[in-house]
PDB file of C-alpha atoms in Angstrom:
ATOM      1  CA  MET A   1       1.100  28.862  24.677  1.00 85.00           C
ATOM      2  CA  LEU A   2       2.831  25.616  24.051  1.00 90.00           C
ATOM      3  CA  LYS A   3      -0.469  23.948  22.930  1.00 93.00           C
ATOM      4  CA  GLN A   4      -0.846  26.560  20.368  1.00 92.00           C
ATOM      5  CA  PHE A   5       2.601  26.294  19.119  1.00 92.00           C
ATOM      6  CA  ALA A   6       2.361  22.567  18.868  1.00 94.00           C
ATOM      7  CA  GLN A   7      -1.062  22.833  17.019  1.00 94.00           C
ATOM      8  CA  ARG A   8       0.133  25.325  14.554  1.00 93.00           C
ATOM      9  CA  TRP A   9       3.378  23.278  13.697  1.00 94.00           C
ATOM     10  CA  ALA A  10       1.236  20.008  13.466  1.00 96.00           C
ATOM     11  CA  LEU A  11      -1.029  22.076  10.882  1.00 95.00           C
ATOM     12  CA  VAL A  12       2.079  23.101   8.972  1.00 96.00           C
ATOM     13  CA  VAL A  13       3.373  19.697   8.880  1.00 96.00           C
ATOM     14  CA  GLY A  14      -0.162  18.044   7.913  1.00 96.00           C
ATOM     15  CA  VAL A  15      -0.705  20.480   5.270  1.00 96.00           C
ATOM     16  CA  THR A  16       2.936  20.334   3.792  1.00 95.00           C
ATOM     17  CA  LEU A  17       2.834  16.609   3.631  1.00 94.00           C
ATOM     18  CA  ILE A  18      -0.696  16.599   1.802  1.00 95.00           C
ATOM     19  CA  LEU A  19       0.526  19.098  -0.661  1.00 91.00           C
ATOM     20  CA  TRP A  20       3.854  17.391  -1.318  1.00 90.00           C
ATOM     21  CA  VAL A  21       2.065  13.966  -2.036  1.00 91.00           C
ATOM     22  CA  ILE A  22      -0.270  15.824  -4.423  1.00 88.00           C
ATOM     23  CA  SER A  23       2.352  18.063  -6.054  1.00 83.00           C
ATOM     24  CA  GLU A  24       5.053  15.539  -6.166  1.00 82.00           C
ATOM     25  CA  ARG A  25       4.448  12.035  -5.578  1.00 83.00           C
ATOM     26  CA  ILE A  26       1.123  11.670  -7.458  1.00 86.00           C
ATOM     27  CA  PHE A  27       2.529  14.113 -10.471  1.00 80.00           C
ATOM     28  CA  TRP A  28       5.535  11.678 -10.787  1.00 76.00           C
ATOM     29  CA  SER A  29       3.519   8.574  -9.928  1.00 76.00           C
ATOM     30  CA  MET A  30       6.703   6.670  -8.974  1.00 77.00           C
ATOM     31  CA  TRP A  31       9.942   6.833  -7.355  1.00 75.00           C
ATOM     32  CA  ARG A  32      12.428   8.113 -10.221  1.00 78.00           C
ATOM     33  CA  PRO A  33      15.721   5.919 -10.520  1.00 82.00           C
ATOM     34  CA  ASP A  34      17.746   9.368 -10.303  1.00 82.00           C
ATOM     35  CA  GLU A  35      15.974  10.514  -6.962  1.00 81.00           C
ATOM     36  CA  GLU A  36      17.566  10.356  -3.709  1.00 87.00           C
ATOM     37  CA  ILE A  37      16.226  10.519  -0.232  1.00 89.00           C
ATOM     38  CA  GLY A  38      18.006  13.548   0.674  1.00 90.00           C
ATOM     39  CA  GLY A  39      16.630  15.430  -2.389  1.00 85.00           C
ATOM     40  CA  ALA A  40      13.172  14.076  -1.373  1.00 86.00           C
ATOM     41  CA  VAL A  41      13.544  15.413   2.385  1.00 92.00           C
ATOM     42  CA  MET A  42      14.906  18.820   0.941  1.00 89.00           C
ATOM     43  CA  THR A  43      11.714  19.035  -1.258  1.00 87.00           C
ATOM     44  CA  ILE A  44       9.635  18.578   1.877  1.00 92.00           C
ATOM     45  CA  VAL A  45      11.260  21.105   3.709  1.00 93.00           C
ATOM     46  CA  MET A  46      10.999  23.695   0.882  1.00 91.00           C
ATOM     47  CA  TYR A  47       7.186  22.913   0.750  1.00 93.00           C
ATOM     48  CA  GLY A  48       7.258  23.138   4.517  1.00 95.00           C
ATOM     49  CA  ILE A  49       8.535  26.744   4.281  1.00 94.00           C
ATOM     50  CA  ALA A  50       6.225  27.752   1.314  1.00 93.00           C
ATOM     51  CA  THR A  51       3.123  26.064   3.513  1.00 95.00           C
ATOM     52  CA  TYR A  52       4.146  28.232   6.500  1.00 96.00           C
ATOM     53  CA  ILE A  53       4.363  31.381   4.512  1.00 95.00           C
ATOM     54  CA  ALA A  54       0.986  30.598   2.892  1.00 95.00           C
ATOM     55  CA  LEU A  55      -0.797  29.659   6.136  1.00 95.00           C
ATOM     56  CA  TYR A  56       0.793  32.876   7.817  1.00 96.00           C
ATOM     57  CA  ALA A  57      -0.957  34.910   4.974  1.00 96.00           C
ATOM     58  CA  VAL A  58      -4.275  33.217   5.396  1.00 96.00           C
ATOM     59  CA  GLU A  59      -4.014  34.194   8.998  1.00 95.00           C
ATOM     60  CA  TYR A  60      -2.630  37.869   8.524  1.00 96.00           C
ATOM     61  CA  PHE A  61      -4.937  38.767   5.813  1.00 95.00           C
ATOM     62  CA  LYS A  62      -8.037  37.212   7.411  1.00 95.00           C
ATOM     63  CA  VAL A  63      -8.700  35.013   4.213  1.00 95.00           C
ATOM     64  CA  ARG A  64     -12.610  34.215   4.402  1.00 95.00           C
ATOM     65  CA  THR A  65     -13.592  34.180   0.496  1.00 96.00           C
ATOM     66  CA  PHE A  66     -13.180  31.928  -2.439  1.00 95.00           C
ATOM     67  CA  TRP A  67     -11.266  34.606  -4.414  1.00 94.00           C
ATOM     68  CA  SER A  68      -8.801  35.597  -1.583  1.00 94.00           C
ATOM     69  CA  CYS A  69      -8.212  31.890  -1.135  1.00 93.00           C
ATOM     70  CA  MET A  70      -7.153  31.643  -5.023  1.00 91.00           C
ATOM     71  CA  LEU A  71      -4.769  34.534  -4.394  1.00 90.00           C
ATOM     72  CA  ILE A  72      -3.237  32.634  -1.416  1.00 92.00           C
ATOM     73  CA  GLY A  73      -2.935  29.471  -3.827  1.00 89.00           C
ATOM     74  CA  ALA A  74      -1.301  31.626  -6.377  1.00 86.00           C
ATOM     75  CA  LEU A  75       1.172  32.914  -3.959  1.00 88.00           C
ATOM     76  CA  TYR A  76       1.982  29.232  -2.770  1.00 90.00           C
ATOM     77  CA  GLY A  77       2.533  28.173  -6.409  1.00 85.00           C
ATOM     78  CA  TRP A  78       4.797  31.214  -6.941  1.00 83.00           C
ATOM     79  CA  ILE A  79       6.921  30.371  -4.017  1.00 85.00           C
ATOM     80  CA  THR A  80       7.234  26.686  -4.687  1.00 84.00           C
ATOM     81  CA  GLU A  81       7.519  26.912  -8.515  1.00 79.00           C
ATOM     82  CA  GLY A  82       8.631  30.620  -9.156  1.00 75.00           C
ATOM     83  CA  ILE A  83      11.250  30.941  -6.421  1.00 78.00           C
ATOM     84  CA  VAL A  84      12.292  27.372  -5.081  1.00 77.00           C
ATOM     85  CA  ALA A  85      12.180  25.413  -8.262  1.00 75.00           C
ATOM     86  CA  MET A  86      13.627  27.850 -10.528  1.00 72.00           C
ATOM     87  CA  THR A  87      16.170  28.930  -8.046  1.00 69.00           C
ATOM     88  CA  ILE A  88      17.364  25.384  -7.500  1.00 71.00           C
ATOM     89  CA  LEU A  89      16.628  23.927 -10.824  1.00 69.00           C
ATOM     90  CA  GLY A  90      16.976  27.199 -12.800  1.00 62.00           C
ATOM     91  CA  GLY A  91      17.495  25.920 -16.149  1.00 65.00           C
ATOM     92  CA  GLY A  92      20.057  28.716 -16.816  1.00 67.00           C
ATOM     93  CA  ILE A  93      17.737  31.425 -16.131  1.00 72.00           C
ATOM     94  CA  PRO A  94      19.688  33.825 -13.796  1.00 71.00           C
ATOM     95  CA  PHE A  95      18.092  34.580 -10.329  1.00 70.00           C
ATOM     96  CA  PRO A  96      16.218  37.646 -10.804  1.00 72.00           C
ATOM     97  CA  PHE A  97      14.554  36.496 -13.764  1.00 71.00           C
ATOM     98  CA  SER A  98      13.658  33.029 -12.589  1.00 67.00           C
ATOM     99  CA  LEU A  99      11.358  34.590 -10.092  1.00 69.00           C
ATOM    100  CA  SER A 100       8.667  35.515 -12.797  1.00 69.00           C
ATOM    101  CA  TRP A 101       9.746  32.991 -15.495  1.00 66.00           C
ATOM    102  CA  THR A 102       7.816  29.773 -14.263  1.00 61.00           C
ATOM    103  CA  ALA A 103       5.008  31.837 -12.745  1.00 58.00           C
ATOM    104  CA  LEU A 104       4.629  33.818 -16.153  1.00 59.00           C
ATOM    105  CA  ALA A 105       5.368  31.020 -18.548  1.00 57.00           C
ATOM    106  CA  TRP A 106       4.135  28.063 -17.175  1.00 53.00           C
ATOM    107  CA  HIS A 107       1.168  28.597 -15.223  1.00 48.00           C
TER     108      HIS A 107
END
Protein backbone atom coordinates (compact mmCIF):
# COMPACT_ATOMS: atom_id res chain seq x y z
CA MET A 1 0.00 0.00 0.00
CA LEU A 2 2.74 2.45 0.95
CA LYS A 3 4.77 1.35 -2.06
CA GLN A 4 1.85 2.12 -4.42
CA PHE A 5 1.38 5.50 -2.78
CA ALA A 6 5.08 6.33 -3.19
CA GLN A 7 5.08 5.15 -6.81
CA ARG A 8 2.00 7.21 -7.63
CA TRP A 9 3.49 10.38 -6.13
CA ALA A 10 6.86 9.75 -7.78
CA LEU A 11 5.03 9.55 -11.12
CA VAL A 12 3.11 12.76 -10.42
CA VAL A 13 6.25 14.64 -9.36
CA GLY A 14 8.27 13.35 -12.33
CA VAL A 15 5.61 14.15 -14.93
CA THR A 16 4.97 17.53 -13.28
CA LEU A 17 8.63 18.51 -13.52
CA ILE A 18 8.86 17.37 -17.15
CA LEU A 19 5.74 19.31 -18.13
CA TRP A 20 6.82 22.38 -16.15
CA VAL A 21 10.24 22.43 -17.81
CA ILE A 22 8.74 22.02 -21.29
CA SER A 23 5.87 24.46 -20.74
CA GLU A 24 7.57 27.17 -18.70
CA ARG A 25 11.35 27.00 -18.71
CA ILE A 26 11.82 26.16 -22.39
CA PHE A 27 9.02 28.55 -23.40
CA TRP A 28 10.59 31.49 -21.58
CA SER A 29 14.12 30.16 -22.32
CA MET A 30 15.61 32.12 -19.43
CA TRP A 31 14.93 33.33 -15.92
CA ARG A 32 12.98 36.57 -16.30
CA PRO A 33 14.13 39.58 -14.25
CA ASP A 34 10.68 39.99 -12.66
CA GLU A 35 10.42 36.31 -11.73
CA GLU A 36 10.69 35.24 -8.10
CA ILE A 37 11.44 31.84 -6.63
CA GLY A 38 8.11 31.83 -4.77
CA GLY A 39 6.25 32.32 -8.03
CA ALA A 40 8.18 29.48 -9.65
CA VAL A 41 7.36 27.16 -6.73
CA MET A 42 3.68 28.13 -6.91
CA THR A 43 3.70 27.43 -10.65
CA ILE A 44 5.17 23.98 -10.05
CA VAL A 45 2.51 23.28 -7.41
CA MET A 46 -0.25 24.31 -9.84
CA TYR A 47 1.26 22.12 -12.54
CA GLY A 48 1.35 19.30 -9.99
CA ILE A 49 -2.35 19.61 -9.25
CA ALA A 50 -3.19 19.63 -12.97
CA THR A 51 -0.88 16.65 -13.53
CA TYR A 52 -2.51 14.70 -10.72
CA ILE A 53 -5.98 15.37 -12.17
CA ALA A 54 -4.87 14.37 -15.68
CA LEU A 55 -3.18 11.17 -14.50
CA TYR A 56 -6.24 10.32 -12.42
CA ALA A 57 -8.39 10.80 -15.54
CA VAL A 58 -6.07 8.48 -17.49
CA GLU A 59 -6.55 5.80 -14.86
CA TYR A 60 -10.28 6.36 -14.32
CA PHE A 61 -11.23 6.41 -18.01
CA LYS A 62 -8.71 3.68 -18.91
CA VAL A 63 -7.08 5.77 -21.62
CA ARG A 64 -5.50 3.46 -24.18
CA THR A 65 -5.87 5.12 -27.59
CA PHE A 66 -4.20 8.09 -29.22
CA TRP A 67 -7.45 10.06 -29.44
CA SER A 68 -8.36 9.55 -25.80
CA CYS A 69 -4.82 10.63 -24.89
CA MET A 70 -5.39 13.79 -26.94
CA LEU A 71 -8.54 14.49 -24.90
CA ILE A 72 -6.57 14.12 -21.67
CA GLY A 73 -3.99 16.54 -23.09
CA ALA A 74 -6.80 18.99 -23.84
CA LEU A 75 -8.07 18.58 -20.27
CA TYR A 76 -4.57 19.27 -18.95
CA GLY A 77 -4.17 22.34 -21.13
CA TRP A 78 -7.57 23.66 -20.15
CA ILE A 79 -6.78 23.22 -16.45
CA THR A 80 -3.38 24.92 -16.65
CA GLU A 81 -4.27 27.71 -19.07
CA GLY A 82 -8.03 28.08 -18.78
CA ILE A 83 -8.45 27.72 -15.05
CA VAL A 84 -5.14 28.37 -13.32
CA ALA A 85 -3.47 30.94 -15.59
CA MET A 86 -6.58 32.94 -16.37
CA THR A 87 -7.78 32.92 -12.76
CA ILE A 88 -4.40 34.00 -11.38
CA LEU A 89 -3.27 36.26 -14.22
CA GLY A 90 -6.78 37.00 -15.51
CA GLY A 91 -6.09 40.07 -17.53
CA GLY A 92 -9.30 41.67 -16.30
CA ILE A 93 -11.58 38.82 -17.36
CA PRO A 94 -13.98 37.89 -14.51
CA PHE A 95 -13.87 34.32 -13.19
CA PRO A 96 -16.68 32.48 -14.98
CA PHE A 97 -15.63 33.84 -18.37
CA SER A 98 -11.96 33.17 -17.76
CA LEU A 99 -12.66 29.42 -17.77
CA SER A 100 -13.32 29.41 -21.49
CA TRP A 101 -11.38 32.43 -22.73
CA THR A 102 -7.90 30.91 -23.02
CA ALA A 103 -9.10 27.52 -24.17
CA LEU A 104 -11.35 28.96 -26.87
CA ALA A 105 -9.46 32.05 -27.93
CA TRP A 106 -5.83 31.09 -27.52
CA HIS A 107 -5.60 27.41 -28.30
